[in-house]
Coordinates of C-alpha atoms in Angstrom, one line a residue:
X286 CA -12.0 -91.4 5.1
X287 CA -12.4 -95.0 6.2
X288 CA -14.4 -97.3 4.1
X289 CA -15.9 -98.6 7.3
X290 CA -18.9 -96.3 7.0
X291 CA -17.0 -93.0 8.2
X292 CA -18.6 -90.9 5.7
X293 CA -22.1 -91.9 6.8
X294 CA -21.2 -91.2 10.3
X295 CA -19.9 -87.8 9.5
X296 CA -23.1 -87.1 7.5
X297 CA -24.8 -87.7 11.0
X298 CA -22.2 -85.6 12.9
X299 CA -22.9 -82.7 10.3
X300 CA -26.9 -83.2 10.7
X301 CA -26.6 -82.8 14.5
X302 CA -24.0 -79.9 14.4
X303 CA -27.0 -78.0 12.3
X304 CA -29.6 -79.1 15.0
X305 CA -31.3 -82.1 12.7
X306 CA -31.1 -85.7 12.1
X307 CA -31.2 -87.7 9.3
X308 CA -33.9 -89.8 8.2
X309 CA -34.5 -92.5 5.6
X310 CA -34.3 -90.6 2.4
X311 CA -32.0 -88.0 3.6
X312 CA -29.2 -86.7 1.0
X313 CA -25.5 -86.6 2.1
X314 CA -24.7 -83.2 3.1
X315 CA -22.2 -81.1 1.6
X316 CA -20.0 -81.1 4.4
X317 CA -19.2 -84.7 3.7
X318 CA -19.3 -84.0 -0.2
X319 CA -16.6 -81.6 0.0
X320 CA -14.7 -83.7 2.7
X321 CA -14.6 -86.5 0.1
X322 CA -13.8 -84.3 -3.0
X323 CA -11.8 -81.5 -1.1
X324 CA -10.6 -82.6 1.9
X325 CA -9.0 -86.0 3.3
X326 CA -10.7 -88.1 0.5
X327 CA -11.9 -91.7 0.9
X328 CA -10.5 -94.9 0.7
X329 CA -13.1 -95.9 -1.7
X330 CA -11.7 -93.5 -4.4
X331 CA -12.3 -89.9 -5.6
X332 CA -15.7 -88.3 -5.8
X333 CA -16.8 -88.4 -9.4
X334 CA -16.7 -84.5 -9.6
X335 CA -13.6 -82.6 -9.0
X336 CA -13.3 -80.2 -5.8
X337 CA -14.1 -77.0 -7.8
X338 CA -16.8 -78.5 -10.3
X339 CA -20.2 -76.2 -10.2
X340 CA -22.2 -79.8 -10.4
X341 CA -20.5 -81.2 -7.1
X342 CA -23.1 -82.8 -4.9
X343 CA -24.6 -85.9 -3.3
X344 CA -24.8 -87.6 -6.7
X345 CA -21.0 -87.0 -6.9
X346 CA -20.2 -89.7 -4.4
X347 CA -19.6 -93.3 -5.4
X348 CA -21.6 -94.6 -2.2
X349 CA -24.7 -92.9 -3.4
X350 CA -26.8 -89.8 -2.8
X351 CA -28.6 -91.1 0.3
X352 CA -27.1 -91.5 4.0
X353 CA -27.8 -94.9 6.0
X354 CA -26.7 -92.9 9.1
X355 CA -30.0 -92.5 10.2
X356 CA -30.0 -96.1 11.6
X357 CA -28.0 -95.3 14.3
X358 CA -29.1 -93.8 17.6
X359 CA -28.4 -90.0 18.5
X360 CA -27.0 -90.7 21.7
X361 CA -23.2 -91.0 20.5
X362 CA -23.5 -88.1 18.1
X363 CA -24.9 -85.5 20.5
X364 CA -22.1 -86.6 23.0
X365 CA -19.5 -86.2 20.3
X366 CA -21.2 -82.7 19.3
X367 CA -20.8 -81.8 23.0
X368 CA -16.9 -82.7 22.8
X369 CA -16.6 -80.8 19.5
X370 CA -18.2 -77.7 21.2
X371 CA -15.8 -77.7 24.3
X372 CA -12.7 -78.2 21.8
X373 CA -13.7 -75.5 19.7
X374 CA -14.1 -73.4 23.0
X375 CA -10.4 -74.0 23.7
X376 CA -9.2 -73.5 20.3
X377 CA -8.8 -77.2 19.8
X378 CA -11.5 -77.8 16.9
X379 CA -9.5 -78.5 14.1
X380 CA -11.2 -79.4 10.5
X381 CA -14.6 -80.8 10.2
X382 CA -13.7 -84.4 10.7
X383 CA -10.9 -83.8 13.5
X384 CA -12.9 -83.4 16.5
X385 CA -15.1 -86.3 15.8
X386 CA -11.9 -88.3 15.2
X387 CA -10.6 -87.2 18.6
X388 CA -13.9 -88.2 20.2
X389 CA -13.6 -91.5 18.8
X390 CA -10.1 -91.7 20.4
X391 CA -11.1 -90.5 23.4
X392 CA -13.9 -93.3 23.7
X393 CA -11.4 -96.1 22.6
X394 CA -8.8 -95.0 25.3
X395 CA -11.3 -94.9 27.8
X396 CA -12.5 -98.4 27.0
X397 CA -9.0 -99.6 27.9
X398 CA -8.6 -97.5 31.1
X399 CA -11.9 -98.9 32.0
X400 CA -10.7 -102.5 31.3
X401 CA -7.6 -101.7 33.8
X402 CA -9.6 -100.5 36.3
X403 CA -12.1 -103.6 35.9
X404 CA -9.4 -105.9 35.9
X405 CA -7.7 -104.8 39.2
X406 CA -11.3 -104.6 40.9
X407 CA -11.8 -108.4 39.7
X408 CA -8.5 -109.3 41.5
X409 CA -6.3 -109.7 38.5
X410 CA -2.6 -108.9 39.1
X411 CA 0.9 -108.9 37.4
X412 CA 0.5 -110.4 33.8
X413 CA -3.2 -111.1 34.2
X414 CA -3.9 -107.5 34.8
X415 CA -2.0 -106.7 31.5
X416 CA -4.0 -109.4 30.0
X417 CA -7.4 -107.9 31.2
X418 CA -6.3 -104.5 30.0
X419 CA -4.8 -104.8 26.5
X420 CA -6.2 -108.4 25.4
X421 CA -9.5 -107.0 24.8
X422 CA -8.3 -104.3 22.1
X423 CA -5.4 -106.3 20.7
X424 CA -6.6 -106.2 17.0
X425 CA -6.0 -103.6 14.3
X426 CA -9.7 -104.1 13.4
X427 CA -10.6 -102.9 17.1
X428 CA -8.2 -100.2 17.6
X429 CA -9.3 -99.0 13.9
X430 CA -12.4 -97.3 15.4
X431 CA -10.2 -95.2 17.9
X432 CA -8.9 -93.2 14.7
X433 CA -12.3 -92.6 12.6
X434 CA -15.7 -91.2 13.1
X435 CA -17.8 -94.2 14.1
X436 CA -19.9 -95.2 17.2
X437 CA -18.2 -98.4 17.2
X438 CA -15.1 -96.7 18.8
X439 CA -17.4 -96.9 22.4
X440 CA -17.9 -100.7 21.8
X441 CA -14.9 -101.8 24.1
X442 CA -15.7 -99.4 26.8
X443 CA -19.6 -100.3 27.1
X444 CA -18.6 -104.1 26.6
X445 CA -16.4 -103.6 29.7
X446 CA -19.0 -101.8 31.8
X447 CA -21.2 -104.7 31.0
X448 CA -18.8 -107.3 31.7
X449 CA -17.5 -105.7 34.8
X450 CA -20.9 -105.2 36.5
X451 CA -22.4 -108.4 35.3
X452 CA -19.3 -110.5 36.8
X453 CA -19.7 -108.5 39.7
X454 CA -23.3 -109.3 40.4
X455 CA -22.8 -113.1 39.2
X456 CA -19.6 -113.9 41.3
X457 CA -20.6 -111.7 44.4
X458 CA -24.7 -111.8 44.4
X459 CA -24.9 -108.0 44.2
X460 CA -24.9 -105.1 41.9
X461 CA -28.0 -106.0 39.6
X462 CA -28.9 -102.2 39.0
X463 CA -25.3 -101.8 37.8
X464 CA -25.5 -104.1 35.3
X465 CA -28.9 -102.9 34.1
X466 CA -27.6 -99.3 34.1
X467 CA -24.6 -100.4 31.9
X468 CA -26.7 -102.2 29.6
X469 CA -28.8 -99.4 29.2
X470 CA -26.0 -97.1 28.5
X471 CA -24.9 -99.5 25.6
X472 CA -28.3 -100.2 24.3
X473 CA -28.7 -96.1 23.9
X474 CA -25.5 -95.8 21.8
X475 CA -25.8 -98.8 19.5
X476 CA -27.9 -102.0 19.3
X477 CA -24.8 -104.5 18.9
X478 CA -22.9 -102.8 22.0
X479 CA -25.7 -104.2 24.4
X480 CA -25.1 -107.7 23.2
X481 CA -22.8 -108.9 25.9
X482 CA -25.8 -108.4 28.5
X483 CA -26.9 -111.5 26.6
X484 CA -24.5 -113.5 28.3
X485 CA -25.7 -112.9 31.6
X486 CA -29.4 -113.0 30.3
X487 CA -28.8 -116.5 29.1
X488 CA -26.8 -117.5 32.3
X489 CA -29.8 -116.0 34.4
X490 CA -32.3 -118.2 32.4
X491 CA -30.1 -121.3 32.8
X492 CA -29.5 -120.8 36.6
X493 CA -33.5 -120.3 37.0
X494 CA -34.3 -123.1 35.1
X495 CA -31.5 -125.4 36.7
X496 CA -32.6 -124.7 39.9
X497 CA -36.1 -125.4 39.3
X498 CA -34.9 -128.7 38.1
X499 CA -33.1 -129.4 41.4
X500 CA -29.7 -128.5 40.4
X501 CA -27.3 -126.5 42.6
X502 CA -25.6 -123.2 41.2
X503 CA -23.3 -122.5 44.4
X504 CA -22.7 -118.8 45.5
X505 CA -24.7 -116.0 46.4
X506 CA -26.2 -115.1 42.9
X507 CA -30.0 -115.2 43.1
X508 CA -31.4 -113.8 39.7
X509 CA -35.1 -113.3 39.6
X510 CA -37.6 -113.6 36.5
X511 CA -38.4 -110.1 36.8
X512 CA -34.5 -109.3 36.4
X513 CA -34.5 -111.0 33.2
X514 CA -37.4 -109.3 32.0
X515 CA -36.1 -106.0 32.8
X516 CA -33.1 -106.8 31.1
X517 CA -34.7 -108.0 27.9
X518 CA -37.1 -104.8 27.8
X519 CA -33.8 -102.6 28.3
X520 CA -32.3 -104.3 25.2
X521 CA -35.4 -104.8 23.0
X522 CA -37.1 -101.7 23.9
X523 CA -35.2 -99.3 22.3
X524 CA -35.0 -101.1 18.9
X525 CA -38.5 -101.2 18.3
X526 CA -39.4 -97.5 19.7
X527 CA -36.6 -96.1 17.4
X528 CA -37.6 -98.4 14.6
X529 CA -41.3 -96.9 14.7
X530 CA -39.8 -93.3 14.7
X531 CA -37.6 -94.3 11.8
X532 CA -40.5 -95.4 9.7
X533 CA -42.8 -92.2 10.7
X534 CA -40.1 -90.0 9.2
X535 CA -39.0 -92.0 6.2
X536 CA -39.6 -90.3 2.7
X537 CA -38.4 -93.4 0.7
X538 CA -39.1 -97.4 1.1
X539 CA -36.5 -99.6 2.5
X540 CA -36.3 -101.3 -1.0
X541 CA -34.9 -98.2 -2.6
X542 CA -32.0 -97.8 -0.2
X543 CA -31.3 -101.4 0.2
X544 CA -31.9 -103.0 -3.1
X545 CA -28.4 -104.3 -3.2
X546 CA -29.4 -106.8 -0.5
X547 CA -32.7 -107.7 -1.5
X548 CA -33.8 -111.3 -1.2
X549 CA -36.2 -113.5 -2.6
X550 CA -38.2 -115.2 -0.1
X551 CA -38.0 -117.5 3.3
X552 CA -35.7 -119.6 1.7
X553 CA -33.0 -117.0 1.4
X554 CA -33.5 -115.9 4.8
X555 CA -32.8 -119.5 6.1
X556 CA -30.0 -119.8 4.2
X557 CA -28.6 -116.7 5.5
X558 CA -29.2 -117.7 9.0
X559 CA -27.7 -121.2 8.7
X560 CA -24.5 -119.2 7.0
X561 CA -24.3 -117.3 10.4
X562 CA -24.2 -120.1 12.1
X563 CA -21.2 -121.9 10.7
X564 CA -19.2 -119.0 11.2
X565 CA -17.0 -118.0 14.0
X566 CA -17.7 -114.2 14.5
X567 CA -14.4 -113.4 16.2
X568 CA -14.1 -109.8 17.3
X569 CA -10.2 -109.9 17.0
X570 CA -9.5 -109.4 13.3
X571 CA -7.0 -107.7 11.0
X572 CA -7.7 -104.3 9.5
X573 CA -5.5 -103.3 6.1
X574 CA -6.6 -99.8 6.8
X575 CA -4.5 -99.4 9.8
X576 CA -0.9 -99.4 8.9
X577 CA 2.7 -97.5 9.0
X578 CA 2.8 -94.7 6.7
X579 CA 4.8 -95.4 3.5
X580 CA 7.4 -92.9 4.4
X581 CA 7.5 -94.1 8.1
X582 CA 10.9 -95.4 9.7
X583 CA 11.7 -99.0 9.2
X584 CA 10.8 -99.7 13.1
X585 CA 7.3 -98.8 12.3
X586 CA 6.7 -100.9 9.5
X587 CA 8.5 -103.8 11.6
X588 CA 6.3 -103.2 14.3
X589 CA 3.1 -103.4 12.0
X590 CA 4.4 -106.4 10.6
X591 CA 5.1 -107.9 13.8
X592 CA 1.2 -107.6 14.8
X593 CA -0.2 -109.0 11.6
X594 CA -0.9 -112.4 13.1
X595 CA -2.1 -111.3 16.8
X596 CA -5.9 -111.4 15.8
X597 CA -5.5 -115.1 15.0
X598 CA -3.5 -116.0 17.9
X599 CA -5.7 -114.1 20.2
X600 CA -8.6 -115.9 18.9
X601 CA -7.1 -119.1 19.5
X602 CA -5.7 -118.2 23.1
X603 CA -9.4 -117.0 23.9
X604 CA -11.8 -119.4 22.4
X605 CA -9.7 -122.4 22.9
X606 CA -9.7 -122.4 26.6
X607 CA -13.4 -121.5 26.7
X608 CA -14.2 -124.2 24.7
X609 CA -12.4 -126.6 26.9
X610 CA -14.0 -125.0 30.0
X611 CA -17.4 -125.3 28.4
X612 CA -16.8 -128.8 27.1
X613 CA -16.0 -130.1 30.6
X614 CA -18.8 -128.4 32.2
X615 CA -21.2 -129.9 29.7
X616 CA -19.7 -133.4 30.0
X617 CA -20.0 -132.9 33.7
X618 CA -23.6 -132.3 33.8
X619 CA -24.4 -135.2 31.2
X620 CA -22.6 -137.7 33.3
X621 CA -24.3 -136.3 36.6
X622 CA -26.2 -139.2 38.2
X623 CA -27.1 -138.2 41.7
X624 CA -28.5 -135.4 43.4
X625 CA -24.9 -134.3 44.8
X626 CA -23.5 -134.5 41.3
X627 CA -25.9 -132.0 39.8
X628 CA -23.9 -129.0 40.6
X629 CA -22.6 -126.3 38.1
X630 CA -20.2 -123.7 39.1
X631 CA -21.2 -120.0 38.0
X632 CA -18.2 -119.4 36.0
X633 CA -18.4 -122.5 33.7
X634 CA -22.1 -121.7 33.3
X635 CA -21.1 -118.1 32.2
X636 CA -18.3 -119.7 29.9
X637 CA -21.3 -121.7 28.2
X638 CA -23.7 -119.0 28.0
X639 CA -21.0 -116.8 26.3
X640 CA -20.8 -119.4 23.7
X641 CA -24.6 -119.6 23.1
X642 CA -24.9 -115.9 22.9
X643 CA -21.8 -115.6 20.3
X644 CA -23.3 -118.4 18.0
X645 CA -27.0 -117.4 18.2
X646 CA -26.7 -113.7 17.9
X647 CA -25.7 -113.5 14.1
X648 CA -28.6 -115.5 12.7
X649 CA -30.8 -113.8 15.0
X650 CA -29.7 -110.4 13.9
X651 CA -29.6 -111.4 10.2
X652 CA -33.1 -112.7 10.3
X653 CA -34.4 -109.8 12.1
X654 CA -32.7 -107.2 9.7
X655 CA -34.4 -109.2 6.9
X656 CA -37.9 -108.9 8.5
X657 CA -37.6 -105.6 10.0
X658 CA -35.8 -103.6 7.3
X659 CA -36.1 -105.6 4.3
X660 CA -32.2 -106.6 3.4
X661 CA -30.3 -109.7 3.9
X662 CA -26.7 -108.7 4.5
X663 CA -23.9 -111.0 6.2
X664 CA -23.3 -109.9 9.6
X665 CA -19.8 -108.7 10.1
X666 CA -17.3 -109.6 12.8
X667 CA -17.2 -105.8 14.2
X668 CA -20.3 -106.4 15.6
X669 CA -19.0 -108.5 18.2
X670 CA -16.1 -106.3 19.4
X671 CA -18.3 -105.3 22.6
X672 CA -17.7 -109.2 23.6
X673 CA -14.0 -108.9 24.0
X674 CA -13.8 -107.8 27.6
X675 CA -16.0 -110.6 28.9
X676 CA -14.3 -113.3 26.9
X677 CA -10.7 -112.4 28.1
X678 CA -12.2 -111.9 31.6
X679 CA -13.7 -115.3 31.8
X680 CA -10.5 -117.0 30.4
X681 CA -8.6 -115.6 33.6
X682 CA -11.5 -116.4 35.9
X683 CA -12.1 -120.2 34.5
X684 CA -8.2 -120.8 34.7
X685 CA -6.9 -119.3 38.0
X686 CA -4.5 -122.2 38.2
X687 CA -2.9 -121.5 34.5
X688 CA -0.4 -118.8 35.2
X689 CA 1.2 -119.3 31.8
X690 CA -2.0 -118.8 29.7
X691 CA -2.2 -115.4 31.6
X692 CA 1.2 -114.5 30.4
X693 CA 0.3 -115.6 26.7
X694 CA -2.6 -113.1 26.8
X695 CA -0.7 -110.2 28.5
X696 CA 2.1 -110.7 25.9
X697 CA -0.5 -110.8 23.1
X698 CA -2.4 -108.0 24.0
X699 CA 0.6 -105.5 25.0
X700 CA 2.5 -106.7 22.0
X701 CA -0.6 -106.1 19.9
X702 CA -1.8 -102.6 21.1
X703 CA 1.5 -101.2 21.4
X704 CA 2.7 -102.5 17.8
X705 CA -0.2 -101.0 16.1
X706 CA 0.0 -97.9 18.0
X707 CA 3.8 -97.4 17.3
X708 CA 3.0 -98.3 13.6
X709 CA 0.4 -95.5 13.1
X710 CA 2.0 -92.7 15.6

């Protein structure tokens, strides 16, 4: 099992399969204990009791006896259980862990297909369509979630749905309810998967304020305050409601489960927030967990080695042009001296909004965790994976006269996805 929380998610799958759901204080199920000790094992090491030991139980796991999988919404796990039932009905269930990994692969593959469809509908063709399709998933750290039981496997899919509907609305002026529906779907699966909606919420707020101040935002887009409020409710309400439900079922305090990440006071929270502000949480990152089998042919090892640096180059190829577009937009706005100059295009506005959202969500999430859950722990890069479609597509929309950039992104994206896929096949 992957060290990226796979055993915690498998524990939740086991609960759902038995018709229950874990709470704060639930012990790890024996299904996970046996899978760790007798089945596929775990990257973190062996269980502390052998497979056939009479004392084998939750206390045998190095990760502790309690599950933290309860913090995730049931939606993904219920859908995965439906997939498991269908797979078993046709004789393709496999072992305990297999159907849930297959479901994750289905979610990851669907994300790539939605990127292809959305890219076509957004008008990308040729190399730019390849870039729109593969560049969002071009990192082993992203593709990893299509091989393990983890709700993060649907991050590219939900991010693509939000980006597609949001760009369609912002550029074409129609389709708000599609954005609302995509945001609701993402927010029902995981908190971090609805984060790309923040790009459009920030742009909506900026547009409403700028137009009130006499600025012109050309195009048919006319966001309303009630639309901004509705999206905010869709994103925030599940967090509050689910948090209260968790508290009502908890049998142990947060301090007992998260003592390893406790903090001493407000000063620690402020330091943590400043730390997050100083880091670029790029969603393209390498994963040592996803590599060629030691016994694989040399060509597979060569393919894996060739794509080691793709996440870094992808980060540069995406963030550098976005930074240039955002910088020019801000400088142009600062230099505006007449009413005629007070104009900002919707795509540059969305680019600036994307940067604002990417910079602010990590400290906001870390502070929220500290006050709501009682632990202070760094925000990891995987929480930004749902941003990948909107970031890539904004680069392509903001640089229509730069075909070389589209070819670079297409090359990196195609080589990255196919290279990792070949290496782990």
